[in-house]
XYZ file of C-alpha atoms in Angstrom:
690
model
C 0.012 0.073 -0.008
C 1.360 3.445 -0.953
C -0.180 6.940 -0.893
C -1.780 6.380 -4.417
C -3.911 3.418 -3.199
C -7.548 3.692 -3.627
C -9.319 4.355 -0.373
C -11.446 1.178 -0.803
C -8.320 -1.251 -0.513
C -7.754 0.278 2.960
C -8.073 -2.187 5.742
C -11.961 -2.042 7.071
C -13.054 0.344 4.409
C -14.543 -1.575 1.437
C -16.562 -0.192 -1.583
C -19.604 0.945 0.469
C -17.358 3.095 2.918
C -15.260 4.354 -0.120
C -18.506 5.871 -1.669
C -19.061 7.596 1.608
C -15.574 9.047 1.802
C -15.945 10.030 -1.975
C -18.523 12.612 -0.887
C -15.768 14.227 1.079
C -13.446 14.232 -1.973
C -11.272 11.451 -0.409
C -10.205 8.920 -2.999
C -6.755 7.666 -2.180
C -4.742 7.012 1.027
C -3.180 10.474 0.566
C -6.360 12.077 0.765
C -7.227 10.378 3.960
C -3.981 11.490 5.610
C -4.743 15.010 4.243
C -8.425 15.006 5.422
C -7.325 17.487 8.330
C -9.355 18.100 11.446
C -11.737 21.177 11.157
C -11.544 21.854 14.785
C -10.318 20.246 18.232
C -12.148 19.443 21.442
C -10.587 19.292 24.802
C -11.174 16.094 26.316
C -7.859 15.838 28.308
C -9.141 16.710 31.681
C -10.783 13.924 33.612
C -13.603 15.010 35.830
C -14.402 13.533 39.037
C -17.874 11.964 39.002
C -19.050 13.456 42.338
C -17.990 17.091 41.059
C -20.053 16.684 37.696
C -22.245 19.496 36.627
C -24.297 20.007 33.480
C -22.143 20.368 30.433
C -19.375 18.555 28.315
C -17.040 16.263 30.383
C -14.751 13.534 30.150
C -14.844 10.931 32.830
C -13.175 7.594 33.725
C -14.440 4.718 35.908
C -15.003 1.066 36.215
C -17.919 -0.491 34.794
C -20.461 -1.734 37.671
C -22.938 -3.038 35.239
C -24.231 -3.037 31.603
C -28.034 -3.961 30.762
C -30.272 -3.528 27.751
C -33.548 -2.155 29.140
C -36.961 -1.566 27.301
C -38.381 1.454 29.083
C -41.902 0.951 27.807
C -44.190 -2.196 27.041
C -45.791 0.013 24.359
C -42.396 0.337 22.618
C -40.898 -3.242 22.710
C -38.453 -2.436 19.995
C -36.945 0.295 21.741
C -33.787 -0.826 23.534
C -31.718 1.146 25.663
C -28.184 0.237 26.658
C -27.552 1.445 30.381
C -23.871 1.234 31.516
C -23.122 2.474 35.067
C -19.649 3.341 35.870
C -17.928 4.536 39.179
C -14.539 6.180 39.854
C -14.812 5.785 43.635
C -16.387 9.268 44.166
C -19.700 8.643 42.748
C -21.730 7.023 40.040
C -22.795 7.836 36.541
C -25.102 6.411 33.888
C -24.469 6.282 30.021
C -27.161 5.488 27.747
C -27.237 4.468 24.030
C -30.572 4.174 22.235
C -31.101 1.360 20.000
C -27.570 0.319 19.774
C -27.744 -3.032 21.364
C -24.625 -4.270 19.515
C -22.573 -2.276 21.821
C -23.512 -4.482 24.930
C -20.839 -6.894 24.026
C -18.103 -4.300 24.357
C -18.652 -3.606 28.024
C -18.011 -6.012 30.828
C -17.954 -5.345 34.688
C -14.732 -4.431 35.992
C -13.459 -2.802 32.821
C -12.014 0.811 33.132
C -14.128 3.119 30.757
C -13.403 6.558 29.281
C -16.485 8.519 28.421
C -16.843 11.991 26.985
C -20.449 13.635 26.176
C -22.760 16.024 27.443
C -23.833 15.511 31.285
C -27.381 16.418 32.028
C -30.070 15.386 34.645
C -31.795 12.249 34.122
C -35.623 12.421 33.281
C -36.564 11.568 37.121
C -34.294 14.391 38.267
C -32.585 12.108 40.706
C -29.126 11.961 39.314
C -26.777 12.923 36.176
C -26.528 10.737 32.882
C -24.726 10.924 29.431
C -26.642 10.145 26.369
C -24.610 8.501 23.424
C -21.341 9.487 24.779
C -17.938 8.844 22.972
C -16.592 5.910 24.603
C -13.200 4.039 24.782
C -12.084 1.062 26.813
C -8.905 1.919 28.691
C -5.984 -0.405 28.279
C -5.102 -2.450 31.271
C -2.993 -0.656 33.763
C -4.152 2.800 32.561
C -5.216 5.404 35.144
C -7.333 8.492 35.335
C -4.314 10.284 33.550
C -4.628 7.897 30.474
C -5.256 9.199 26.854
C -7.311 7.231 24.381
C -8.067 7.922 20.762
C -11.566 9.247 21.270
C -11.470 10.773 24.669
C -8.965 11.465 27.576
C -7.003 13.904 25.303
C -7.319 16.650 22.646
C -9.514 15.025 19.955
C -9.795 15.997 16.387
C -13.238 16.619 14.983
C -13.495 16.198 11.114
C -15.795 17.154 8.357
C -17.888 13.966 7.816
C -20.967 12.876 5.949
C -24.184 10.836 6.730
C -23.118 7.052 7.358
C -19.648 7.844 8.439
C -18.990 9.178 11.867
C -16.045 10.755 13.720
C -14.740 7.477 15.401
C -14.680 5.693 12.184
C -12.773 8.711 10.619
C -10.470 8.847 13.604
C -9.673 5.025 13.815
C -8.921 4.867 10.064
C -6.653 7.891 9.803
C -4.903 6.561 13.077
C -4.243 3.022 11.655
C -3.042 4.531 8.311
C -0.616 6.645 10.361
C 0.685 3.877 12.160
C 1.200 1.862 8.993
C 3.725 4.417 7.514
C 6.807 4.530 9.275
C 7.728 7.451 6.810
C 5.931 9.623 4.268
C 7.948 10.707 1.257
C 8.349 14.435 1.228
C 8.216 16.349 -2.207
C 10.049 19.504 -1.098
C 13.839 19.594 -1.547
C 15.848 18.824 1.713
C 17.734 21.995 1.477
C 14.388 24.098 1.558
C 13.256 22.085 4.658
C 16.758 22.701 6.524
C 16.596 26.533 5.631
C 13.081 26.993 7.498
C 13.786 24.112 10.319
C 10.468 22.499 8.962
C 9.468 19.301 11.008
C 9.162 16.027 9.354
C 6.033 15.505 7.236
C 4.756 12.483 8.957
C 5.433 13.812 12.347
C 3.540 16.856 11.291
C 0.564 14.729 10.191
C 0.541 12.700 13.225
C 0.734 15.792 15.524
C -2.022 17.672 13.337
C -4.508 14.911 13.668
C -3.788 13.714 17.356
C -1.852 16.518 18.884
C 0.499 15.664 21.868
C 0.103 17.499 25.171
C 1.622 21.124 25.386
C 0.180 22.661 22.151
C -2.654 25.253 23.308
C -5.964 24.413 21.971
C -6.531 27.885 20.679
C -3.400 27.379 18.331
C -4.693 24.296 17.209
C -7.865 25.688 16.205
C -6.656 28.469 14.601
C -3.992 26.355 12.643
C -0.893 28.069 13.696
C 0.961 25.226 15.501
C 4.283 24.325 14.086
C 2.877 21.255 12.501
C -0.176 22.967 10.749
C 2.181 25.583 9.319
C 4.510 23.136 8.023
C 1.570 21.334 6.005
C 0.375 24.666 4.915
C 3.903 25.514 3.574
C 3.645 22.305 1.365
C 0.303 23.568 -0.194
C 1.530 27.188 -0.635
C 4.616 26.092 -2.208
C 3.022 23.831 -4.714
C 0.527 26.766 -5.462
C 3.399 29.119 -5.917
C 5.363 26.650 -8.084
C 2.346 26.483 -10.337
C 1.933 30.103 -10.617
C 5.770 30.414 -11.282
C 5.544 27.827 -14.219
C 2.772 29.938 -15.692
C 4.495 33.130 -15.607
C 7.730 31.798 -17.151
C 5.626 30.087 -19.978
C 3.851 33.322 -20.600
C 7.236 35.367 -20.779
C 8.647 32.818 -23.355
C 5.722 33.401 -25.599
C 6.424 35.842 -28.315
C 3.983 38.858 -28.225
C 3.095 42.145 -29.718
C 5.514 44.821 -29.695
C 3.043 47.939 -29.727
C 4.264 51.253 -31.292
C 1.565 53.776 -30.133
C 1.954 57.384 -31.431
C -0.141 58.949 -28.703
C -2.638 60.984 -30.825
C -5.783 59.318 -29.548
C -4.925 59.160 -25.867
C -3.671 62.907 -25.932
C -7.119 63.741 -27.584
C -9.022 61.822 -24.891
C -7.068 63.392 -22.097
C -7.738 67.056 -23.535
C -11.623 66.105 -23.553
C -11.784 65.088 -20.010
C -13.404 67.617 -17.745
C -10.465 66.470 -15.056
C -6.828 65.994 -14.776
C -5.343 62.705 -14.531
C -3.980 62.055 -11.059
C -0.299 61.095 -10.521
C -0.968 57.628 -9.726
C -3.101 57.302 -13.007
C -0.165 58.713 -15.019
C 2.308 56.322 -13.345
C 0.337 53.100 -13.746
C -0.387 54.198 -17.559
C 3.577 54.626 -17.876
C 3.907 50.995 -16.440
C 1.300 49.556 -18.762
C 2.876 51.230 -21.891
C 6.321 49.871 -21.011
C 4.807 46.701 -20.866
C 2.886 46.947 -24.220
C 6.049 47.971 -25.957
C 7.883 44.844 -24.752
C 8.055 41.831 -27.137
C 6.359 39.383 -24.782
C 2.831 39.490 -23.815
C 1.753 41.901 -20.835
C 0.149 40.155 -17.812
C -0.724 43.124 -15.426
C -2.998 43.666 -12.527
C -4.275 47.195 -11.784
C -5.863 47.634 -8.346
C -7.512 50.571 -7.284
C -10.190 51.677 -4.737
C -13.561 52.908 -5.583
C -13.165 56.297 -7.399
C -9.574 56.083 -8.137
C -10.094 56.123 -12.097
C -9.302 52.604 -13.207
C -11.548 52.605 -16.342
C -9.893 55.714 -17.699
C -6.402 54.134 -17.266
C -7.825 50.970 -19.096
C -9.179 53.035 -21.729
C -5.860 54.865 -22.408
C -4.159 51.431 -22.855
C -7.045 50.273 -25.199
C -6.414 53.520 -27.496
C -2.983 52.619 -27.453
C -3.526 49.418 -28.810
C -5.987 51.044 -31.375
C -3.099 53.547 -32.241
C -0.990 50.563 -33.072
C -3.259 49.102 -35.460
C -5.021 46.454 -33.206
C -8.416 45.977 -31.557
C -8.903 45.904 -27.768
C -11.743 44.135 -25.564
C -13.052 44.663 -22.232
C -14.482 41.604 -20.574
C -16.847 42.275 -17.498
C -18.414 39.619 -15.290
C -22.082 40.571 -15.918
C -24.292 42.098 -18.668
C -25.102 45.033 -16.360
C -21.444 45.933 -15.828
C -20.537 45.198 -19.535
C -23.293 47.696 -20.343
C -22.074 50.295 -17.713
C -18.691 50.317 -19.314
C -20.002 50.559 -22.640
C -22.308 53.547 -21.730
C -19.111 55.143 -20.330
C -16.595 54.349 -22.953
C -18.635 54.278 -26.538
C -19.419 58.113 -26.179
C -15.956 59.041 -25.525
C -14.406 56.581 -28.382
C -17.089 57.456 -31.016
C -16.191 61.194 -30.311
C -12.551 60.165 -31.469
C -14.107 58.630 -34.801
C -13.664 54.991 -33.558
C -16.182 52.305 -33.360
C -17.157 50.289 -30.052
C -19.503 47.292 -29.945
C -21.338 45.741 -26.937
C -21.429 41.811 -26.853
C -23.394 39.954 -24.199
C -25.575 37.041 -23.732
C -28.511 38.757 -25.098
C -26.698 40.898 -27.732
C -24.895 38.457 -30.145
C -24.274 40.599 -33.356
C -22.253 38.240 -35.449
C -19.689 40.871 -37.022
C -19.616 43.197 -34.013
C -16.310 41.754 -32.809
C -14.492 41.726 -35.931
C -15.924 45.369 -37.159
C -15.214 47.308 -33.829
C -12.085 49.022 -32.721
C -12.848 48.515 -29.170
C -15.291 45.510 -27.854
C -16.995 45.348 -24.519
C -18.731 42.245 -23.345
C -19.268 39.474 -20.873
C -18.150 35.809 -21.291
C -19.925 35.834 -24.599
C -16.483 37.103 -26.005
C -14.792 33.862 -25.321
C -17.698 31.653 -26.708
C -16.756 29.214 -29.663
C -17.406 30.682 -32.934
C -16.528 34.432 -31.854
C -13.509 35.787 -33.773
C -11.814 39.132 -33.833
C -10.253 40.974 -36.593
C -6.702 41.477 -34.920
C -7.243 41.464 -30.831
C -4.089 42.972 -29.385
C -5.125 44.054 -25.785
C -7.633 42.204 -23.400
C -8.959 44.281 -20.463
C -10.734 42.070 -17.685
C -12.584 43.800 -14.950
C -12.885 42.113 -11.511
C -10.424 39.362 -12.147
C -11.529 37.440 -8.981
C -14.710 36.713 -10.662
C -13.138 35.194 -13.704
C -11.058 31.949 -13.917
C -7.339 31.610 -14.859
C -8.636 29.480 -17.781
C -11.254 32.058 -18.885
C -8.357 34.706 -19.022
C -6.544 32.143 -21.140
C -9.286 31.513 -23.353
C -9.695 35.056 -24.314
C -6.085 35.439 -24.946
C -6.471 32.645 -27.630
C -8.795 35.018 -29.655
C -5.690 36.817 -30.838
C -1.969 36.099 -31.393
C -0.978 36.345 -27.704
C -2.624 39.471 -26.905
C -1.472 41.598 -23.882
C -3.695 41.343 -20.663
C -4.599 44.057 -18.382
C -6.433 43.108 -15.287
C -8.629 45.503 -13.124
C -10.016 45.031 -9.770
C -11.625 47.451 -7.461
C -11.503 44.794 -4.552
C -8.693 46.140 -2.575
C -6.501 43.249 -1.587
C -3.341 43.178 0.537
C -0.375 42.768 -1.510
C 0.536 39.447 -0.089
C -2.716 38.062 -0.922
C -2.769 39.694 -4.514
C 0.639 37.851 -5.216
C -1.117 34.627 -4.475
C -4.197 35.223 -6.191
C -2.626 36.893 -9.268
C 0.750 35.267 -8.976
C 1.393 35.246 -12.635
C 0.727 38.934 -13.042
C 2.687 42.101 -12.578
C 1.033 44.368 -10.168
C 0.228 48.067 -10.228
C -1.786 50.170 -7.569
C -3.590 53.319 -8.226
C -3.313 54.627 -4.671
C -4.389 58.285 -5.247
C -8.144 59.555 -5.234
C -8.814 62.644 -7.488
C -8.063 66.221 -5.596
C -10.726 68.161 -4.039
C -13.016 65.136 -2.824
C -14.154 65.227 1.006
C -14.236 61.925 2.949
C -17.775 60.440 2.817
C -19.627 60.548 5.982
C -21.378 57.183 6.641
C -24.385 56.696 8.980
C -26.207 53.858 10.176
C -30.176 54.691 10.626
C -32.621 52.025 11.774
C -36.261 51.831 10.452
C -37.660 53.718 13.594
C -35.710 56.859 12.614
C -36.119 56.681 8.882
C -37.662 60.288 9.114
C -34.087 61.557 9.334
C -33.353 60.218 5.691
C -36.504 62.250 4.372
C -34.921 65.447 6.163
C -31.480 64.817 4.530
C -33.062 64.396 1.080
C -34.868 67.669 1.382
C -31.713 69.310 2.664
C -29.362 68.034 -0.153
C -31.621 68.431 -2.949
C -32.487 71.946 -1.456
C -28.835 72.836 -2.124
C -29.178 71.748 -5.747
C -27.651 68.433 -5.221
C -28.684 64.958 -6.177
C -29.703 61.539 -4.421
C -29.381 57.741 -5.170
C -31.675 55.525 -3.288
C -30.601 51.975 -3.667
C -33.093 48.853 -3.249
C -31.891 45.143 -3.313
C -34.697 43.907 -5.394
C -36.862 45.126 -8.314
C -40.194 43.588 -7.186
C -41.571 43.007 -3.901
C -40.737 39.517 -2.301
C -43.114 38.268 0.303
C -40.639 35.702 1.377
C -37.713 38.166 1.964
C -40.165 41.114 2.776
C -37.776 43.624 1.106
C -38.663 46.994 -0.196
C -38.748 46.931 -3.937
C -37.205 49.680 -6.231
C -40.308 50.105 -8.245
C -42.546 50.514 -5.215
C -40.047 52.670 -3.630
C -39.849 54.900 -6.427
C -43.574 55.718 -6.507
C -43.677 56.183 -2.544
C -40.654 58.666 -3.065
C -42.417 60.478 -5.841
C -45.580 60.962 -3.729
C -43.570 62.090 -0.938
C -41.433 64.456 -2.943
C -43.745 65.914 -5.590
C -41.387 68.745 -6.149
C -38.666 66.670 -7.635
C -38.246 64.497 -10.399
C -37.538 60.843 -9.428
C -36.040 58.404 -11.912
C -36.038 54.405 -11.843
C -33.025 52.268 -12.928
C -32.943 48.427 -12.907
C -31.343 45.503 -14.512
C -34.433 44.584 -16.642
C -34.429 47.833 -18.896
C -32.897 47.814 -22.031
C -29.413 49.371 -22.515
C -30.638 52.394 -24.289
C -33.361 53.059 -21.734
C -30.881 52.783 -18.985
C -28.428 54.922 -20.956
C -31.187 57.450 -21.201
C -32.020 57.594 -17.512
C -28.201 57.790 -16.365
C -27.912 60.629 -18.972
C -30.729 62.587 -17.553
C -29.446 61.913 -13.985
C -25.833 63.174 -14.830
C -27.361 66.150 -16.565
C -29.552 67.086 -13.508
C -32.728 66.617 -15.030
C -33.409 63.741 -12.522
C -33.049 64.870 -8.775
C -33.484 61.530 -7.244
C -32.381 58.139 -8.665
C -34.157 54.950 -7.355
C -31.920 52.017 -8.423
C -31.139 48.319 -7.980
C -27.307 47.660 -7.815
C -26.813 48.449 -11.397
C -25.204 51.579 -10.541
C -22.637 49.733 -8.318
C -19.804 50.401 -10.966
C -19.223 52.914 -13.767
C -21.320 55.839 -13.045
C -19.557 59.178 -12.272
C -22.114 62.145 -11.242
C -19.898 64.782 -9.321
C -23.310 66.501 -8.341
C -24.750 63.463 -6.266
C -23.967 63.918 -2.663
C -26.301 61.547 -0.867
C -26.389 57.590 -1.126
C -29.265 55.870 0.657
C -29.015 52.147 0.991
C -32.259 50.562 1.735
C -32.010 47.074 3.626
C -28.246 47.714 3.943
C -28.050 44.371 6.115
C -28.798 42.486 2.940
C -25.688 43.656 1.015
C -22.183 42.369 1.243
C -19.338 44.508 2.594
C -17.600 44.920 -0.732
C -20.804 45.648 -2.389
C -21.743 48.462 0.264
C -18.260 49.896 -0.391
C -18.828 50.082 -4.205
C -21.960 51.650 -3.800
C -21.008 54.258 -1.333
C -18.230 55.118 -4.066
C -20.786 56.334 -6.217
C -20.956 59.706 -4.197
C -18.008 61.765 -3.003
C -16.842 62.455 -6.386
C -17.320 66.074 -6.343
C -15.924 68.728 -3.773
C -19.208 68.834 -1.723
C -19.624 66.907 1.258
C -21.074 63.659 0.554
C -23.177 61.140 2.767
C -23.948 57.674 2.751
C -27.084 56.292 4.837
C -27.263 52.778 5.574
C -30.898 52.107 6.284
C -31.234 48.821 8.434
C -34.246 46.939 9.318
C -33.137 43.811 10.951
C -29.433 43.116 11.473
C -27.322 40.796 13.774
C -24.119 38.678 13.742
C -22.020 39.201 10.524
C -24.647 41.694 8.903
C -24.346 43.943 11.998
C -20.413 43.741 11.867
C -20.409 44.780 8.122
C -22.592 47.798 8.734
C -20.157 48.847 11.766
C -17.089 48.421 9.684
C -18.747 50.683 6.916
C -19.499 53.383 9.455
C -15.883 53.085 11.143
C -13.692 53.496 7.799
C -13.922 54.380 4.153
C -10.333 52.720 3.772
C -10.915 50.024 0.994
C -8.098 47.950 2.226
C -9.437 47.882 5.878
C -12.584 46.810 4.578
C -11.322 44.089 2.478
C -9.380 42.617 5.365
C -12.683 42.826 7.440
C -14.603 41.190 4.649
C -11.988 38.539 4.214
C -12.234 37.741 7.990
C -16.116 37.639 8.030
C -16.484 35.727 4.751
C -13.332 33.593 4.563
C -10.912 33.506 1.909
C -12.901 30.938 -0.245
C -15.850 32.882 -0.531
C -14.098 36.260 -0.770
C -11.692 35.105 -3.454
C -14.243 32.597 -4.991
C -11.512 30.072 -5.514
C -13.723 27.963 -7.560
C -14.009 30.660 -10.099
C -10.288 31.685 -9.970
C -8.798 28.406 -11.172
C -6.732 27.910 -8.013
C -6.759 24.613 -6.265
C -8.466 24.269 -2.937
C -6.354 24.756 0.223
C -6.783 22.152 2.908
C -4.225 23.179 5.528
C -3.210 26.947 4.373
C -5.379 29.889 4.970
C -4.514 32.900 2.622
C -5.316 35.440 5.372
C -3.653 33.728 8.300
C -0.552 32.645 6.470
C 0.169 35.846 4.628
C 3.746 35.598 5.639
C 4.261 32.064 4.626
C 2.848 32.894 1.384
C 5.816 35.366 0.786
C 8.243 32.671 1.930
C 6.908 29.945 -0.262
C 6.440 32.302 -3.368
C 10.083 33.463 -2.839
C 11.240 29.798 -2.484
C 9.166 28.537 -5.663
C 10.067 31.133 -7.856
C 13.947 30.719 -7.131
C 13.809 26.958 -7.605
C 11.904 27.415 -10.832
C 14.418 29.865 -12.242
C 17.256 27.248 -11.580
C 15.172 24.206 -12.679
C 12.408 25.503 -15.110
C 10.909 22.051 -15.460
C 11.763 20.621 -12.209
C 13.660 17.898 -14.214
C 16.082 17.510 -11.250
C 13.116 17.391 -8.671
C 10.739 14.749 -10.179
C 8.878 14.053 -6.921
C 8.303 17.572 -6.581
C 7.125 18.187 -10.077
C 4.632 15.167 -9.499
C 3.494 16.896 -6.364
C 2.954 20.256 -7.988
C 0.878 18.531 -10.900
C -1.178 16.566 -8.599
C -1.966 19.862 -6.637
C -3.004 21.580 -9.568
C -4.869 18.605 -11.080
C -6.684 19.224 -14.402
C -6.786 23.010 -13.663
C -3.858 23.744 -15.826
C -1.231 21.930 -17.970
C 1.852 22.550 -16.328
C 5.183 22.131 -17.542
C 3.636 21.610 -21.065
C 6.806 23.526 -22.772
C 9.426 22.680 -20.070
């Protein structure tokens, strides 16, 4: 038996239990060993029976009797196994319902370890445990003894119906005992340089921790042995990203030669000046575009920092050089918002822009246009471009690595520019976008006052009406955002359409507009133009205005049912105001918030710093949901946590990239090469050119 052996051939497993393990993603011996505990319980302290109180306890005592009883003649089939134990200080009854087969395990005189919830019996005359974890103590063991399921810090695993904790613990323990060593894919010199413990030792101590490791360290995954397993995963992830990066750098790309005429005209036509950060990032992009290999650059900037204009300047530079440019957004609404912003600007320069989404599939649109904006429809089979030179991808964390590659295949190794408004700490960005160069637009346009954010509960919503009158009385404009278009009885949310009618009746002197995702693009564009021109005083909308709308005169954002929105989405919506010199406000109207929802709203009130908000969002949602690792194309992490292990990410990245520079195909490290390929699975074809 080795690590690749199918799980059904492990002693005591068989086909039926193998099918249950498959539900957990466990197919091989290796998968079993790396099915790590999700948490730990402290069952190490043995309680005296005479001092027991309701709650979870571990006790040890001698079996006094073990009887099967039928509690009621009306339920003759119901059998209860009652086992009474004593530690000399008192007696405790343990009960198991309909588990008569356990009777043969217990004999009077045995020393028994039990763990479970102690509670008063139904007569109120004493205490009992129902369905406790149990273990027969070995001969000669005392109250200080430790078993596998009790009397120690015990691992608790993610499991499935039909497979219990005892079975998983027993299987993992047995496997660990059968391997005297476990081959380590990492080079010995790297292990020595970081003083990393042995791989088998780390697995043993993560599954069955020895005494002395604090329970909190175990549950947070920061013990020395957890970190060892995390490092292996992060090294494999970074090695895969290093291979991708090296392959892309070996490819021949386009050496763009822009003359600057279109970009100069665009900058002259803008009603504002570019910030220093925008100019710096654009210079970095142009430097990449002029190079002979494909650009792969991430541009990160907070809400309102001006990423779209920088991307448009890059697209115009591609057009100046005789190529097409394409921008891909994750949803139709965002694609349309970008189209509304961009097409008027480029058509004023004599260029043609096209929009391609799932509902707009003009056959020749991608071939005829200079700039194409769209959704995933851009990468569908049969879609061809005339000569695609630059690909801009908005909100990369919603796209997969392979989707990015699919769009690149529509041209001759076009340059790729990735934009995200989700602020991510640099270390984490290097992991998520490890095959990309990295730019940050870290400066907001001048003369902007910080947005004041207030949390208002339903009982005080008249305060919102006062603010609306106050701001519109000064000639300013208002956004009111609802989470749904139509009433939903199940969710009891206020609908945008109903809200618009109510607000129009309340403010007859104002013109109230409505914007939602079911409107046609031209209709939406008309509403947005009227709002931008000041003809609409208050715009009632769903989240379609989350991205891409710039109305400097809008000074008040009211978000209805703010507790229903995610933190990143709230931050994006708030960024629609505060774009002029006037003081702006964001009002979060809350109807019923608790737990994570309440915490999100408090964070919004405390800070406007996108990086701080991103860190809180990561902590609330966890990295898997935040990054959408399934969409990102990155492998799932079992031991590592991208937030907790940020320091390890940097170390693993440095080690992996350094090793790949010395040995690009890992030909001198075949075991490591196999480990990296297994880790990435079918997500990417690694080493295909090495």
